[in-house]
mmCIF file of C-alpha atoms in Angstrom:
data_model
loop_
_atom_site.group_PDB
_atom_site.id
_atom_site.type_symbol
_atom_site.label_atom_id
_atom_site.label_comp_id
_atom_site.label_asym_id
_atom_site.label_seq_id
_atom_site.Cartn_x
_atom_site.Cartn_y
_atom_site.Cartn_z
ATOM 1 C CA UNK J 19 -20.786 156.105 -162.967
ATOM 2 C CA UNK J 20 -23.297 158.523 -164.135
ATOM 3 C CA UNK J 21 -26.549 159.095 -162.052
ATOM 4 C CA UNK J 22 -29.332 156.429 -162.629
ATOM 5 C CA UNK J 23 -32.457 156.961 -163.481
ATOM 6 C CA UNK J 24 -34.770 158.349 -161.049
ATOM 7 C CA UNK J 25 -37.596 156.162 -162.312
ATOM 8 C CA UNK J 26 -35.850 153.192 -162.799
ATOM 9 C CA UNK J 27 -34.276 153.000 -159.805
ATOM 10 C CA UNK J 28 -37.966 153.083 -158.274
ATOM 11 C CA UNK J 29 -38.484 150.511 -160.482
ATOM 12 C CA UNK J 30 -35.777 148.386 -158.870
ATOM 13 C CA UNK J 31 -36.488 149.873 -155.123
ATOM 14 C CA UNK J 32 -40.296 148.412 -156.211
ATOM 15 C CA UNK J 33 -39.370 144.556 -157.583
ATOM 16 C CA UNK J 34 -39.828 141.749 -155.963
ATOM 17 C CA UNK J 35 -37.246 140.221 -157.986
ATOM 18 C CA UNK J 36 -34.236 141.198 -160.190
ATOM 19 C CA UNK J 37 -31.720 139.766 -162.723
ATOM 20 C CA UNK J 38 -28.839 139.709 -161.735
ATOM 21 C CA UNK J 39 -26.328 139.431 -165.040
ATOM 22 C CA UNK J 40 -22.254 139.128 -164.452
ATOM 23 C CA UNK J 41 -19.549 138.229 -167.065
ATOM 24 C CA UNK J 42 -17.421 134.968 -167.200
ATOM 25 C CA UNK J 43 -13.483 135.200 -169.099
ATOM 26 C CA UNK J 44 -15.259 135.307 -172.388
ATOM 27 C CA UNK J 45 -17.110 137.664 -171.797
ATOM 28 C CA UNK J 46 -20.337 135.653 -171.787
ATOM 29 C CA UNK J 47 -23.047 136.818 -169.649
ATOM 30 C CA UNK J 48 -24.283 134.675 -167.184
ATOM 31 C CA UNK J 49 -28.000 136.105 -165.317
ATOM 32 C CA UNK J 50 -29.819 134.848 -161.867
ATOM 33 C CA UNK J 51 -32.732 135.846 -160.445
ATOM 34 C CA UNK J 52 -32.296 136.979 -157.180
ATOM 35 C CA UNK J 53 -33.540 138.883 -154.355
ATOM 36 C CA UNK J 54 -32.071 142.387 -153.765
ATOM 37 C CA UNK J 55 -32.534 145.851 -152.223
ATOM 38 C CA UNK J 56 -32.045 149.487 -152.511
ATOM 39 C CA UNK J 57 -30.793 151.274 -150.161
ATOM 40 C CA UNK J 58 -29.040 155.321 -150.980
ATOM 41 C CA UNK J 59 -29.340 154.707 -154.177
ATOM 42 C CA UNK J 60 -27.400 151.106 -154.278
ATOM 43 C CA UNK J 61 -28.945 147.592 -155.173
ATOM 44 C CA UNK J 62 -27.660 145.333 -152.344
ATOM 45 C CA UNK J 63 -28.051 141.312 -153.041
ATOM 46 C CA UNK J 64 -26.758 138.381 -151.126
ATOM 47 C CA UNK J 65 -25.889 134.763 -152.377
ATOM 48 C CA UNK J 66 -23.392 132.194 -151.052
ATOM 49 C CA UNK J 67 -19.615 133.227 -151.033
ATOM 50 C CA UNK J 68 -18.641 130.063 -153.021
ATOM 51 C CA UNK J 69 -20.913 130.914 -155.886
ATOM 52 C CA UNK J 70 -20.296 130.913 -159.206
ATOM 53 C CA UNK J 71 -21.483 134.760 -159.465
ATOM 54 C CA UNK J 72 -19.213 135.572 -156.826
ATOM 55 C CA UNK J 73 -16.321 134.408 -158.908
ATOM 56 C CA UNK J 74 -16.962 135.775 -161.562
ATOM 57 C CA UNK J 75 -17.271 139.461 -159.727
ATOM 58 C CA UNK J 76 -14.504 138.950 -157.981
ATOM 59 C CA UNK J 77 -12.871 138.888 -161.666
ATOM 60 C CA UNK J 78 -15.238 141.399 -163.191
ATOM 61 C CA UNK J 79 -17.034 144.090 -161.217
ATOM 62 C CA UNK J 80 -19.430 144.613 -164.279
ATOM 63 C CA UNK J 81 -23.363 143.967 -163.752
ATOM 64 C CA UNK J 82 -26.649 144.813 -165.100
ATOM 65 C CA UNK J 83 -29.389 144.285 -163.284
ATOM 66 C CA UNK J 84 -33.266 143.812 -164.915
ATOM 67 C CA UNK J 85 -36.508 143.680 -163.098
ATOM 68 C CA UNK J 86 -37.981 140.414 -163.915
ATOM 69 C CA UNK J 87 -40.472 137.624 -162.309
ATOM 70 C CA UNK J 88 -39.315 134.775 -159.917
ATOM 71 C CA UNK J 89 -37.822 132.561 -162.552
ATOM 72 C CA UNK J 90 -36.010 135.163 -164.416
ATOM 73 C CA UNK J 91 -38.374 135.896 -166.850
ATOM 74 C CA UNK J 92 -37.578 140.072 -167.796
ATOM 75 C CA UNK J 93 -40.519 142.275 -169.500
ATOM 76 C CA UNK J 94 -39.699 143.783 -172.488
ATOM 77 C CA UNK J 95 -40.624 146.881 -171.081
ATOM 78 C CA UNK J 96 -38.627 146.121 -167.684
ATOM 79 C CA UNK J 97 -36.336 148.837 -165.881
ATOM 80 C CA UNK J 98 -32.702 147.923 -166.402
ATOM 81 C CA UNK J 99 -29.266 149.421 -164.769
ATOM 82 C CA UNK J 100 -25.701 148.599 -165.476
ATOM 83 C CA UNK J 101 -23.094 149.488 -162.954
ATOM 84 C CA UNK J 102 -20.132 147.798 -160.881
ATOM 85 C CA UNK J 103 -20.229 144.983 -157.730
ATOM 86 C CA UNK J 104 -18.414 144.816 -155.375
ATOM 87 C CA UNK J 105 -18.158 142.051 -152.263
ATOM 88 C CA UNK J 106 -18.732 143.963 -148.775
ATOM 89 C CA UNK J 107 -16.925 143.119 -145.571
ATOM 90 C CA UNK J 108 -18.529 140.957 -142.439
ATOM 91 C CA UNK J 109 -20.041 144.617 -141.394
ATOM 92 C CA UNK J 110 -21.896 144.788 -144.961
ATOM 93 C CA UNK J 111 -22.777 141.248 -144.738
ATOM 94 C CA UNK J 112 -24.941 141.907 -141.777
ATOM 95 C CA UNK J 113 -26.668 145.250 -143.048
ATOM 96 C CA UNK J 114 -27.611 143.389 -146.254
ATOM 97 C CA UNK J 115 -28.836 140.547 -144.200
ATOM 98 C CA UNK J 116 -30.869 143.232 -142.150
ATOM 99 C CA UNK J 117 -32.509 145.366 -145.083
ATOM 100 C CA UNK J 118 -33.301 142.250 -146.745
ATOM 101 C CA UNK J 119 -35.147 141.025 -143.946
ATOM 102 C CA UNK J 120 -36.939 143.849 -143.764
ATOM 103 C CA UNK J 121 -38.394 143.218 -147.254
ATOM 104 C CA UNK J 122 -38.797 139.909 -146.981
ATOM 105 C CA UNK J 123 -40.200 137.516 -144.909
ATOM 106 C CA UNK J 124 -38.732 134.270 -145.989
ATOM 107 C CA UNK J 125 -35.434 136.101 -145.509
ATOM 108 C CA UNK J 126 -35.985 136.318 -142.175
ATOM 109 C CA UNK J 127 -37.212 133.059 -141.740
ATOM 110 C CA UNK J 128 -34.651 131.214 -143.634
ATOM 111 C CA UNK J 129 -31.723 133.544 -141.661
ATOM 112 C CA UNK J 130 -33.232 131.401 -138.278
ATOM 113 C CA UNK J 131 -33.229 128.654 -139.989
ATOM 114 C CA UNK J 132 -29.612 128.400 -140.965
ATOM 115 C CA UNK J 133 -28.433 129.592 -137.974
ATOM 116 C CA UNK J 134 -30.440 126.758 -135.906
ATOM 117 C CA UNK J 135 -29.130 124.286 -138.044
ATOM 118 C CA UNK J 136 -25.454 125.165 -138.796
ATOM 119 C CA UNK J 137 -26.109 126.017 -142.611
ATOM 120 C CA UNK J 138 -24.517 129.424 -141.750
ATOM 121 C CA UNK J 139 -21.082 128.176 -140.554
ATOM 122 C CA UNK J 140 -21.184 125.133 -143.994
ATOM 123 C CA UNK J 141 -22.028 127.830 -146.458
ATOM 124 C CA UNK J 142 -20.963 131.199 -145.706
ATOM 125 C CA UNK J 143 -22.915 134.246 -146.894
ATOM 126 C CA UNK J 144 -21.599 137.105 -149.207
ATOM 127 C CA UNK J 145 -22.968 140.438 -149.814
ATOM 128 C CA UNK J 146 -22.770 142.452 -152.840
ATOM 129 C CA UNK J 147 -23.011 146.214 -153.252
ATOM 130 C CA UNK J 148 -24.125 147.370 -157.207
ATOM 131 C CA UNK J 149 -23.309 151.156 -157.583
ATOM 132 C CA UNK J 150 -24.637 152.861 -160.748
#
C-alpha cells in the first residue's frame, strides 16, 4: 500500500461518518454508511459478523472508504481512500469497541445495552481493520 494522504486521512480521523464500499463476485460495489475510527494511521469499523459486508471481505479484502453524511450521502469534494480489510481477532474486537466508544456516545450506550439484554451473545460483533 502506498502512504495515504496526510490530509485525507485527517479528513477521515475528522468524520462523523464514512462509506464504507466492498465488492460482491461481480465485482459490483456495494457501500454503507458506517461509523469508524482512526487509529496509527488505520480506519477501524465494526458491524455484525453475519453481515453481508463481512462476507463479502472475507472474499475480497478490497475497500474504499468516502467521508459522507449519516445516510450515505458523499460530497463531491469528499476525502476518499482505497486500501485492504481485514477481520481482527476477539483482542481487536474489543479495542475497536473501546476507540469507538471513545468517539461516540451512542456507542457506548448501545455496547450496555446489548450486553444487558443478551443482543451481544444473538448477534456477535466483528471488527474490521482498513490499511492504506
Amino acid at each position: 500500500m502506498t502512504a495515504l494522504d496526510p490530509r485525507v486521512l485527517d479528513a477521515l480521523t475528522r468524520a462523523r461518518y464514512v462509506s464504507l464500499t466492498t465488492y460482491r463476485k461481480d465485482g459490483t460495489p456495494v457501500a454503507t454508511p458506517v461509523w469508524h475510527v482512526v487509529d496509527d494511521g488505520r480506519l477501524y469499523v465494526w458491524t455484525e459478523a453475519g453481515s453481508w459486508k463481512v462476507k463479502r471481505l472475507r472474499r475480497d479484502p478490497r475497500v474504499k472508504v468516502v467521508v459522507c453524511d449519516v445516510r450515505g450521502r458523499i460530497a463531491p469534494d469528499a476525502a476518499e481512500a482505497e486500501g485492504a480489510g481485514r477481520l481482527l481477532d476477539a483482542d481487536g474486537v474489543a479495542k475497536v469497541r473501546r476507540l469507538l466508544g471513545r468517539k461516540y456516545l451512542l456507542a457506548r450506550v448501545g455496547h450496555v445495552f446489548a450486553t444487558v439484554t443478551g443482543r451481544r451473545r444473538r448477534h456477535p460483533i466483528a471488527a474490521l481493520e482498513i490499511t492504506f
